[in-house]
Coordinates of C-alpha atoms in Angstrom, one line a residue:
M257 CA 0.0 0.0 0.0
S258 CA 1.4 3.4 -1.0
G259 CA 2.1 6.1 1.6
L260 CA -0.6 8.4 0.1
L261 CA -3.2 5.7 0.3
L262 CA -2.3 4.9 3.9
F263 CA -2.6 8.6 4.8
A264 CA -6.0 8.8 3.2
W265 CA -7.4 5.9 5.2
I266 CA -6.0 7.5 8.4
M267 CA -7.9 10.6 7.5
V268 CA -11.1 8.6 7.1
L269 CA -10.7 7.1 10.6
A270 CA -10.0 10.6 12.1
V271 CA -13.1 12.0 10.4
I272 CA -15.3 9.2 11.8
I273 CA -13.9 9.6 15.4
A274 CA -14.3 13.5 15.2
T275 CA -17.9 13.2 13.9
I276 CA -18.8 10.7 16.7
V277 CA -17.5 13.1 19.3
I278 CA -19.3 16.1 17.8
F279 CA -22.5 14.2 17.5
F280 CA -22.7 13.2 21.2
K281 CA -21.6 16.6 22.3
N282 CA -24.4 18.3 20.2
R283 CA -26.8 15.7 21.5
K284 CA -26.0 16.6 25.1
E285 CA -26.3 20.3 24.4
K286 CA -29.7 19.8 22.7
N287 CA -31.0 17.8 25.7
E288 CA -29.9 20.6 28.0
F289 CA -31.5 23.2 25.8
D290 CA -34.8 21.4 25.7
D291 CA -34.8 21.1 29.6
F292 CA -37.0 24.1 30.8
S293 CA -36.6 23.3 34.5
W294 CA -35.6 26.2 36.8
E295 CA -32.2 24.8 37.5
S296 CA -31.6 24.4 33.7
E297 CA -32.7 27.9 33.0
K298 CA -30.3 29.3 35.6
R299 CA -27.4 27.4 34.1
K300 CA -28.2 28.7 30.6
E301 CA -28.5 32.3 31.8
K302 CA -25.1 32.0 33.5
K303 CA -23.5 30.4 30.4
L304 CA -24.9 32.7 27.8
F305 CA -24.8 36.1 29.6
D306 CA -22.5 35.5 32.6
R307 CA -25.3 36.5 35.0
T308 CA -27.6 35.0 37.6
N309 CA -31.2 34.3 36.6
D310 CA -33.9 35.2 39.2
E311 CA -37.7 35.4 39.1
T312 CA -37.9 39.1 40.1
R313 CA -36.1 40.2 37.0
Y314 CA -38.5 38.2 34.8
Q315 CA -41.6 39.7 36.5
V316 CA -40.4 43.3 36.1
R317 CA -39.6 42.7 32.5
D318 CA -43.0 41.2 31.8
S319 CA -44.9 44.0 33.5
N320 CA -43.0 46.6 31.5
Y321 CA -43.9 44.8 28.4
E322 CA -47.6 44.9 29.1
E323 CA -47.6 48.6 29.9
Q324 CA -45.9 49.5 26.7
Q325 CA -48.3 51.4 24.3
Y326 CA -48.0 52.5 20.7
S327 CA -49.0 56.2 21.2
N328 CA -46.8 57.7 18.7
S329 CA -48.8 59.9 16.4
D330 CA -46.6 59.3 13.5
V331 CA -47.2 55.6 13.7
E332 CA -51.0 56.1 14.0
N333 CA -51.0 58.4 11.0
K334 CA -48.9 55.9 9.0
L335 CA -51.4 53.1 9.8
N336 CA -54.3 55.3 8.7
D337 CA -52.5 56.1 5.5
D338 CA -51.9 52.4 4.9
K339 CA -55.5 51.6 5.4
K340 CA -56.6 54.3 3.1
Y341 CA -54.1 53.2 0.4
E342 CA -55.2 49.6 0.8
N343 CA -58.8 50.5 0.2
N344 CA -57.9 52.5 -2.9
D345 CA -59.1 55.7 -1.2
F346 CA -57.0 58.3 -2.7
N347 CA -57.8 61.4 -4.7
H348 CA -56.8 62.4 -8.2
E349 CA -54.0 64.4 -6.9
D350 CA -52.2 61.2 -6.1
E351 CA -52.9 59.9 -9.6
N352 CA -51.5 63.2 -10.9
N353 CA -48.4 62.6 -8.8
L354 CA -47.7 59.5 -10.8
H355 CA -48.1 61.4 -14.0
N356 CA -45.8 64.1 -12.6
Q357 CA -43.2 61.5 -11.7
N358 CA -43.1 60.4 -15.3
N359 CA -42.7 64.0 -16.3
E360 CA -39.9 64.5 -13.9
I361 CA -38.0 61.6 -15.5
N362 CA -38.6 63.0 -18.9
N363 CA -38.2 66.7 -17.9
P364 CA -35.4 67.2 -15.4
S365 CA -36.1 70.9 -15.2
N366 CA -39.3 70.2 -13.2
N367 CA -37.5 68.2 -10.5
W368 CA -37.7 70.8 -7.8
E369 CA -41.4 71.7 -8.3
N370 CA -42.5 68.1 -8.2
R371 CA -40.2 66.8 -5.4
N372 CA -43.0 66.6 -2.7
N373 CA -45.5 64.9 -4.9
T374 CA -42.9 62.4 -6.2
Y375 CA -41.9 61.6 -2.6
V376 CA -45.5 60.7 -1.6
T377 CA -46.0 58.5 -4.7
K378 CA -42.7 56.7 -4.2
E379 CA -43.6 55.9 -0.6
K380 CA -46.9 54.5 -1.6
L381 CA -45.3 52.3 -4.3
K382 CA -42.6 51.1 -2.0
Y383 CA -45.3 50.2 0.6
Q384 CA -47.4 48.3 -1.9
I385 CA -44.3 46.3 -3.1
K386 CA -43.3 45.5 0.5
K387 CA -46.8 44.6 1.4
N388 CA -47.1 42.1 -1.5
Q389 CA -43.7 40.6 -0.5
Y390 CA -44.8 40.0 3.1
D391 CA -48.4 39.1 2.6
Q392 CA -48.2 36.6 -0.3
P393 CA -45.7 34.2 1.2
K394 CA -47.6 34.3 4.4
K395 CA -50.8 33.1 2.6
I396 CA -48.8 30.3 0.9
K397 CA -47.4 29.0 4.2
E398 CA -50.9 29.1 5.7
N399 CA -52.8 27.5 2.9
D400 CA -50.4 25.2 1.1
W401 CA -50.5 21.9 3.0
M402 CA -48.1 20.3 0.5
I403 CA -45.2 22.4 1.8
K404 CA -43.4 20.6 4.7
P405 CA -40.7 21.8 7.0
K406 CA -37.1 20.8 6.0
R407 CA -35.8 17.8 7.9
K408 CA -32.5 18.3 9.6
K409 CA -29.9 15.9 8.1
S410 CA -28.3 13.5 10.4
P411 CA -24.5 13.9 10.9
W412 CA -24.1 10.2 10.0
W413 CA -25.1 11.0 6.4
V414 CA -22.3 13.6 6.4
V415 CA -19.8 11.0 7.7
F416 CA -21.0 8.5 5.1
G417 CA -20.6 11.1 2.3
I418 CA -17.1 11.9 3.5
I419 CA -16.1 8.2 3.6
V420 CA -17.5 7.5 0.1
A421 CA -15.7 10.6 -1.3
L422 CA -12.4 9.5 0.4
F423 CA -12.9 5.9 -0.8
R424 CA -13.3 7.1 -4.4
F425 CA -10.4 9.4 -4.1
C426 CA -8.2 6.6 -2.7
N427 CA -9.5 4.1 -5.3
S428 CA -8.7 6.6 -8.1
I429 CA -5.2 7.0 -6.7
D430 CA -4.8 3.2 -6.5
N431 CA -6.1 2.8 -10.0
A432 CA -3.8 5.4 -11.3
N433 CA -0.8 3.8 -9.6
R434 CA -1.9 0.4 -10.9
K435 CA -2.2 1.7 -14.4
S436 CA 1.2 3.4 -14.1
Y437 CA 2.7 0.3 -12.7
T438 CA 1.2 -1.9 -15.4
S439 CA 2.3 0.5 -18.1
N440 CA 5.9 0.5 -16.7
Q441 CA 5.7 -3.3 -16.6
E442 CA 4.6 -3.5 -20.2
I443 CA 7.4 -1.2 -21.3
A444 CA 10.0 -3.2 -19.3
S445 CA 8.6 -6.5 -20.7
Q446 CA 8.8 -5.2 -24.3
S447 CA 12.3 -4.0 -23.7
I448 CA 13.4 -7.4 -22.2
T449 CA 11.7 -9.3 -25.0
S450 CA 13.5 -7.2 -27.6
L451 CA 16.9 -7.7 -25.8
Y452 CA 16.3 -11.4 -25.4
G453 CA 15.7 -11.8 -29.1
E454 CA 18.9 -9.8 -29.9
W455 CA 20.9 -11.9 -27.5
M456 CA 19.6 -15.2 -29.0
E457 CA 20.3 -14.0 -32.5
K458 CA 23.9 -13.0 -31.6
A459 CA 24.5 -16.3 -29.8
E460 CA 23.2 -18.4 -32.7
E461 CA 25.3 -16.3 -35.1
Y462 CA 28.5 -16.9 -33.1
E463 CA 27.6 -20.6 -32.7
N464 CA 27.2 -21.0 -36.4
N465 CA 30.6 -19.4 -36.9
G466 CA 32.2 -21.8 -34.4
D467 CA 32.9 -19.1 -31.8
Y468 CA 31.4 -21.0 -28.9
E469 CA 32.8 -18.9 -26.1
K470 CA 31.3 -15.7 -27.5
A471 CA 28.0 -17.6 -28.2
E472 CA 28.0 -18.7 -24.5
E473 CA 28.4 -15.1 -23.4
Y474 CA 25.2 -14.1 -25.1
Y475 CA 23.3 -17.3 -24.2
Q476 CA 24.2 -16.5 -20.5
K477 CA 22.5 -13.1 -20.8
A478 CA 19.4 -14.7 -22.3
A479 CA 19.5 -17.4 -19.6
E480 CA 18.8 -14.8 -16.9
Y481 CA 15.3 -14.6 -18.3
N482 CA 14.9 -18.2 -19.4
K483 CA 16.6 -20.9 -17.4
E484 CA 16.3 -23.4 -20.2
I485 CA 19.0 -21.6 -22.2
Y486 CA 21.5 -23.0 -19.7
A487 CA 20.7 -26.4 -21.3
V488 CA 21.2 -24.9 -24.8
I489 CA 24.7 -24.0 -23.8
G490 CA 25.5 -27.5 -22.7
T491 CA 23.9 -29.0 -25.9
M492 CA 26.0 -26.5 -28.0
Y493 CA 29.3 -27.8 -26.6
Y494 CA 28.1 -31.5 -26.7
D495 CA 27.0 -31.3 -30.4
S496 CA 30.2 -29.4 -31.4
G497 CA 32.3 -32.3 -30.3
D498 CA 33.4 -31.2 -26.8
K499 CA 31.2 -33.8 -25.1
E500 CA 33.0 -33.6 -21.8
K501 CA 32.4 -29.9 -21.4
G502 CA 28.9 -30.3 -22.8
I503 CA 28.0 -32.9 -20.1
E504 CA 29.5 -30.6 -17.4
K505 CA 27.4 -27.7 -18.6
L506 CA 24.3 -29.8 -18.9
K507 CA 24.6 -30.9 -15.3
E508 CA 25.1 -27.3 -14.2
A509 CA 22.0 -26.4 -16.1
Y510 CA 19.9 -29.1 -14.4
E511 CA 21.1 -27.8 -11.0
K512 CA 20.0 -24.3 -12.0
G513 CA 16.5 -25.5 -12.9
A514 CA 16.9 -26.1 -16.6
Y515 CA 15.2 -29.5 -16.5
S516 CA 15.3 -30.1 -20.2
A517 CA 19.0 -30.8 -19.6
A518 CA 17.9 -34.2 -18.1
G519 CA 16.8 -35.3 -21.5
M520 CA 20.1 -34.3 -23.1
L521 CA 22.1 -36.1 -20.3
G522 CA 20.0 -39.2 -20.9
R523 CA 20.8 -39.0 -24.6
A524 CA 24.5 -38.8 -23.8
E525 CA 24.3 -41.9 -21.7
E526 CA 22.2 -43.7 -24.4
E527 CA 24.9 -42.9 -27.0
K528 CA 27.4 -44.5 -24.7
G529 CA 25.2 -47.6 -24.4
N530 CA 24.3 -46.9 -20.8
I531 CA 20.6 -47.5 -21.2
D532 CA 19.8 -47.8 -17.5
K533 CA 21.6 -44.5 -16.7
A534 CA 19.8 -43.0 -19.7
K535 CA 16.5 -44.1 -18.3
E536 CA 17.4 -42.6 -14.9
W537 CA 18.0 -39.2 -16.5
Y538 CA 14.8 -39.5 -18.6
A539 CA 12.8 -40.3 -15.5
K540 CA 14.1 -37.1 -13.8
G541 CA 13.1 -35.1 -16.8
I542 CA 9.7 -36.8 -16.9
E543 CA 9.2 -35.9 -13.3
K544 CA 9.7 -32.2 -14.2
Q545 CA 7.4 -32.6 -17.3
D546 CA 10.2 -32.3 -19.8
I547 CA 8.7 -33.3 -23.2
F548 CA 12.1 -34.3 -24.7
S549 CA 12.6 -36.8 -21.8
Q550 CA 9.1 -38.1 -22.3
L551 CA 9.7 -38.7 -26.1
S552 CA 13.2 -40.2 -25.5
M553 CA 11.9 -42.7 -22.9
A554 CA 8.9 -43.5 -25.2
F555 CA 11.4 -44.2 -28.0
L556 CA 13.2 -46.7 -25.8
Y557 CA 9.9 -48.4 -24.9
K558 CA 9.1 -48.6 -28.6
K559 CA 12.4 -50.4 -29.3
E560 CA 11.5 -52.7 -26.5
K561 CA 8.0 -53.2 -28.0
K562 CA 6.4 -51.8 -24.8
W563 CA 3.7 -50.0 -26.8
D564 CA 1.4 -49.1 -24.0
E565 CA 4.1 -47.5 -21.9
A566 CA 5.3 -45.6 -24.9
E567 CA 1.7 -44.4 -25.8
K568 CA 1.1 -43.1 -22.2
L569 CA 4.2 -41.0 -22.3
I570 CA 3.6 -39.6 -25.8
L571 CA 0.0 -38.8 -25.0
K572 CA 1.1 -36.5 -22.2
G573 CA 2.7 -34.1 -24.7
A574 CA 0.1 -34.6 -27.5
E575 CA -2.7 -33.5 -25.2
K576 CA -0.8 -30.3 -24.6
D577 CA -0.7 -29.7 -28.4
D578 CA 3.0 -30.4 -28.6
K579 CA 3.9 -30.9 -32.3
S580 CA 6.6 -33.5 -31.8
S581 CA 4.4 -35.5 -29.5
I582 CA 1.5 -35.5 -31.9
Y583 CA 3.9 -36.5 -34.8
Q584 CA 5.4 -39.4 -32.7
L585 CA 1.9 -40.5 -31.6
I586 CA 0.8 -40.8 -35.3
L587 CA 3.8 -43.0 -36.1
L588 CA 3.1 -45.1 -33.0
Y589 CA -0.5 -45.7 -34.1
F590 CA 0.9 -46.6 -37.6
E591 CA 3.2 -49.2 -36.1
T592 CA 0.4 -50.6 -33.9
N593 CA -2.2 -50.6 -36.7
K594 CA -4.6 -48.2 -34.9
E595 CA -6.0 -46.6 -38.0
T596 CA -8.8 -44.6 -36.4
E597 CA -6.5 -43.0 -33.8
M598 CA -3.9 -42.3 -36.4
Q599 CA -6.4 -40.4 -38.7
K600 CA -7.8 -38.5 -35.7
W601 CA -4.4 -37.1 -34.7
K602 CA -3.4 -36.5 -38.3
E603 CA -6.4 -34.2 -38.7
K604 CA -5.6 -32.4 -35.4
L605 CA -2.0 -31.9 -36.5
F606 CA -2.9 -30.4 -39.9
D607 CA -5.7 -28.3 -38.4
M608 CA -3.4 -26.4 -35.9
P609 CA -2.1 -22.9 -36.6
Q610 CA 1.3 -21.8 -35.4
I611 CA 2.7 -25.3 -35.2
G612 CA 6.3 -25.0 -34.0
N613 CA 8.9 -26.3 -36.5
L614 CA 6.8 -29.0 -38.3
S615 CA 9.2 -29.9 -41.0
V616 CA 8.5 -30.9 -44.6
N617 CA 9.9 -34.4 -44.0
E618 CA 7.6 -34.8 -40.9
R619 CA 4.6 -33.7 -42.9
D620 CA 5.5 -36.1 -45.8
M621 CA 5.9 -39.0 -43.4
V622 CA 2.4 -38.5 -42.0
L623 CA 1.0 -38.3 -45.5
Y624 CA 2.9 -41.5 -46.5
A625 CA 1.7 -43.3 -43.3
T626 CA -1.9 -42.5 -44.2
G627 CA -1.4 -43.0 -47.9
N628 CA -1.5 -45.9 -50.4
E629 CA -0.1 -49.4 -49.8
N630 CA 3.3 -48.6 -51.3
D631 CA 3.7 -45.5 -49.3
R632 CA 2.9 -47.4 -46.1
K633 CA 5.5 -50.1 -46.9
Y634 CA 8.0 -47.3 -47.5
V635 CA 7.3 -45.8 -44.1
K636 CA 7.5 -49.2 -42.4
L637 CA 10.9 -49.9 -43.8
L638 CA 12.1 -46.4 -43.0
L639 CA 11.1 -46.7 -39.3
E640 CA 12.9 -50.0 -39.0
A641 CA 16.0 -48.6 -40.6
G642 CA 15.9 -45.7 -38.2
Y643 CA 16.0 -48.0 -35.2
L644 CA 19.0 -49.8 -36.7
K645 CA 20.8 -46.6 -37.3
D646 CA 20.4 -45.5 -33.6
E647 CA 22.0 -48.8 -32.6
G648 CA 24.9 -48.2 -35.0
K649 CA 23.8 -51.0 -37.3
Y650 CA 24.3 -49.1 -40.5
K651 CA 24.8 -52.0 -42.9
E652 CA 21.4 -53.5 -41.9
A653 CA 19.8 -50.1 -42.3
E654 CA 21.4 -49.8 -45.7
K655 CA 19.7 -53.0 -46.8
L656 CA 16.3 -51.7 -45.7
Y657 CA 16.8 -48.4 -47.6
N658 CA 17.6 -50.3 -50.8
E659 CA 14.5 -52.3 -50.4
A660 CA 12.4 -49.2 -49.7
I661 CA 13.4 -47.8 -53.1
K662 CA 11.1 -50.3 -54.7
Y663 CA 8.1 -48.6 -53.1
N664 CA 9.1 -44.9 -53.2
K665 CA 12.0 -43.3 -55.1
R666 CA 12.4 -40.9 -52.3
A667 CA 14.4 -43.7 -50.5
Y668 CA 17.3 -42.7 -52.8
N669 CA 17.6 -39.5 -50.7
D670 CA 17.5 -41.5 -47.5
L671 CA 20.2 -43.8 -48.7
G672 CA 22.4 -40.9 -49.8
D673 CA 21.9 -39.3 -46.3
L674 CA 23.2 -42.5 -44.7
Y675 CA 26.4 -42.3 -46.7
Y676 CA 26.8 -38.5 -46.3
L677 CA 26.0 -38.2 -42.5
Y678 CA 27.0 -41.6 -41.1
Y679 CA 29.6 -43.0 -43.4
N680 CA 31.0 -39.5 -44.2
K681 CA 31.4 -40.5 -47.8
E682 CA 30.4 -37.4 -49.8
D683 CA 31.3 -38.7 -53.3
K684 CA 29.3 -41.9 -52.8
A685 CA 26.4 -39.8 -51.5
I686 CA 26.5 -37.5 -54.6
E687 CA 26.5 -40.7 -56.8
I688 CA 23.3 -41.9 -55.0
Y689 CA 21.7 -38.5 -55.2
R690 CA 22.4 -38.3 -58.9
K691 CA 20.8 -41.7 -59.5
G692 CA 17.7 -40.6 -57.5
H693 CA 17.6 -37.4 -59.5
A694 CA 17.7 -39.3 -62.7
E695 CA 14.8 -41.5 -61.6
G696 CA 12.6 -38.6 -60.7
S697 CA 13.2 -38.1 -56.9
S698 CA 12.9 -34.3 -56.4
H699 CA 14.2 -34.8 -52.8
A700 CA 17.4 -36.4 -54.2
T701 CA 17.7 -33.5 -56.7
Y702 CA 17.4 -30.9 -53.8
S703 CA 20.2 -32.7 -51.8
L704 CA 22.4 -32.9 -54.9
A705 CA 21.9 -29.1 -55.5
I706 CA 23.0 -28.4 -52.0
L707 CA 26.2 -30.4 -52.3
E708 CA 27.0 -28.9 -55.7
N709 CA 26.6 -25.4 -54.2
N710 CA 28.9 -26.3 -51.3
K711 CA 31.5 -27.4 -53.9
G712 CA 31.2 -24.0 -55.6
N713 CA 29.3 -25.1 -58.6
K714 CA 26.7 -22.3 -58.4
K715 CA 25.4 -22.5 -61.9
E716 CA 24.8 -26.3 -61.6
A717 CA 23.1 -25.8 -58.3
E718 CA 20.8 -23.1 -59.7
K719 CA 20.0 -25.3 -62.7
L720 CA 19.1 -28.3 -60.4
L721 CA 17.0 -26.1 -58.1
K722 CA 15.0 -24.7 -61.0
M723 CA 14.3 -28.2 -62.3
C724 CA 13.0 -29.6 -59.0
A725 CA 11.1 -26.3 -58.2
E726 CA 9.2 -26.8 -61.4
K727 CA 8.3 -30.3 -60.2
G728 CA 6.6 -28.7 -57.2
N729 CA 9.2 -29.4 -54.5
L730 CA 8.6 -26.8 -51.8
E731 CA 12.2 -26.6 -50.6
C732 CA 13.5 -26.1 -54.1
Q733 CA 10.9 -23.4 -54.8
E734 CA 12.0 -21.4 -51.7
S735 CA 15.7 -21.9 -52.4
Y736 CA 15.4 -20.9 -56.1
G737 CA 13.4 -17.8 -55.2
E738 CA 16.2 -16.8 -52.8
I739 CA 18.8 -17.2 -55.6
L740 CA 16.7 -15.0 -57.9
T741 CA 16.3 -12.4 -55.1
E742 CA 20.1 -12.3 -54.5
N743 CA 20.6 -11.8 -58.3
N744 CA 18.3 -8.7 -58.0
Q745 CA 15.4 -10.5 -59.8
K746 CA 13.1 -9.8 -56.9
E747 CA 9.8 -9.9 -58.8
E748 CA 10.7 -13.4 -60.2
G749 CA 11.9 -14.5 -56.8
L750 CA 8.6 -13.3 -55.2
E751 CA 6.6 -15.6 -57.6
W752 CA 8.5 -18.6 -56.4
F753 CA 8.0 -17.6 -52.7
K754 CA 4.3 -17.4 -53.4
K755 CA 4.3 -20.9 -54.9
A756 CA 6.0 -22.3 -51.8
A757 CA 3.7 -20.3 -49.5
E758 CA 0.7 -22.1 -51.2
Q759 CA 2.2 -25.3 -49.7
K760 CA 2.2 -23.7 -46.3
D761 CA 5.9 -22.8 -46.0
S762 CA 6.3 -20.1 -43.4
I763 CA 9.9 -19.2 -44.6
S764 CA 8.5 -18.3 -48.0
M765 CA 5.6 -16.4 -46.4
F766 CA 8.1 -14.4 -44.4
K767 CA 10.2 -13.6 -47.5
A768 CA 7.1 -12.4 -49.4
M769 CA 6.2 -10.3 -46.4
Y770 CA 9.7 -8.8 -46.4
Y771 CA 9.4 -8.0 -50.2
Y772 CA 6.3 -5.9 -49.6
Y773 CA 7.9 -4.3 -46.5
E774 CA 10.7 -2.9 -48.7
K775 CA 8.0 -1.6 -51.0
N776 CA 6.3 0.1 -48.1
D777 CA 3.0 -1.7 -48.9
E778 CA 1.5 -2.0 -45.4
V779 CA -1.6 -3.8 -46.6
E780 CA 0.3 -6.6 -48.2
V781 CA 2.8 -6.8 -45.3
K782 CA -0.1 -7.3 -42.8
K783 CA -1.8 -9.8 -45.1
W784 CA 1.3 -12.0 -45.1
A785 CA 1.8 -11.6 -41.3
R786 CA -1.8 -12.6 -40.8
K787 CA -1.3 -15.6 -43.0
I788 CA 1.8 -16.7 -41.0
L789 CA -0.2 -16.5 -37.7
N790 CA -3.4 -18.1 -38.9
E791 CA -2.4 -20.7 -41.5
K792 CA -3.3 -24.2 -40.4
G793 CA -0.7 -26.9 -40.7
I794 CA 2.0 -24.3 -41.4
L795 CA 5.5 -25.7 -42.0
N796 CA 9.0 -24.6 -40.7
L797 CA 7.6 -22.0 -38.4
N798 CA 10.2 -20.9 -35.8
Y799 CA 9.9 -18.4 -33.0
K800 CA 11.7 -15.6 -35.0
I801 CA 9.2 -15.7 -37.9
Q802 CA 6.3 -15.8 -35.5
N803 CA 7.6 -12.9 -33.4
Y804 CA 8.1 -10.8 -36.5
A805 CA 4.6 -11.5 -37.6
E806 CA 3.1 -10.7 -34.2
E807 CA 5.0 -7.4 -34.0
I808 CA 3.8 -6.3 -37.4
M809 CA 0.2 -7.1 -36.4
K810 CA 0.6 -5.0 -33.3
S811 CA 2.0 -2.0 -35.2

């Protein structure tokens, strides 16, 4: 409570106490005044006039009053004149006096001659006016029974009025302070949000450039407002190859309340083959409702064919509209042949706006899992190959990818990824991508274009991107539009962004929005921002794009 508010309430209490004291004091005085006993009269006489009251003085005063007579001749004459005037008994001289009065006003030179007549006339007029003033109200008071004497207001109403006034005053002060405080909070919140975004961008920039110490510096700043960033620091070091430092930072993060670190520590133990220790860390994370720990434990249960336990854990996140949990739940129902549940969660996933980071590959897997027979066989082989990869059984996984090619040419891209990411054989990967490109796999074409670009073959990469963009591949459309924009062909690039945006790609929506931002077309900018925020089943939406869109809609 503020000092001013406290002072106001003290004043309310003081007014109440003072009013009570005055009330009882006045009540006592009134009782004494209404007491006409002899003793009371003597006390009042003494108090009012500082003299003693006795019966003799009252008797003398009363006798003097009775003997007093109105014998003054002037008064009697005046009363006779009044009676005469009231009965309209006056001669024409008086009427002439009124006429002369008007002449006097119009003819100032006659003032001295008519002074006496004017004086008489004025006196009569004055008397008539006063008589009307005194007589008329007297008649109203006597005859009008509707007029009632005014009731004296109780002092308690005054107290009540003062309290209400003070309460409203205090409330207005409190509301003003609250509004001011809220306004300051909003300003501070906006400032912190802006700084937080800047720190995260800087940290990610340094991380991508390999300057991990500088990245940690900015992550530490952001971690002051979001504890989970401590876990990001540990993950950064772990994924960069410094596993020992990464584990150390992850443990520190967990102690600081970044409970998502438990999931990462479990993953580290799982990679070492320490499944029991991994489960211990996952259990700690699950206890703190960490979704990554829930999904990681569920994945272990799936490998152990403990489908019910896995389903329970995944459902926890899915019921909170977590995208990754819904995606994993759909795949679990695919593996357990629960068609109805799978279709139900598929509809929910694609009906959600602002889905965080639903990738093109995840969307395609859901479509294949609910697609035709060949697509379903492809997904089944892909999932089995995934389990084998996690166990380090790459040769067995390779056999399954080769078998999957019979059902979907996209498996060329999956096989090429195995060689590029796990065998570290780029040339062999390019060979597989080329074969897939030749057989019509747009995904293999996109991977080939990326590797050609990395090798410095810009023209070849651009040619490949255009080819797969024309086939309708979303990723190729967005990338080809970016190349055209960089080549100052912004209008042509915009057209490809729009094509990718039709397939719900948030990155392309953002780039289209930015194009109109540079053109100062506020209507189009807000149109694209609104699309980003409202598009159901949107793809590749990250927090940066969403924040930009939200800021634009607020402006």
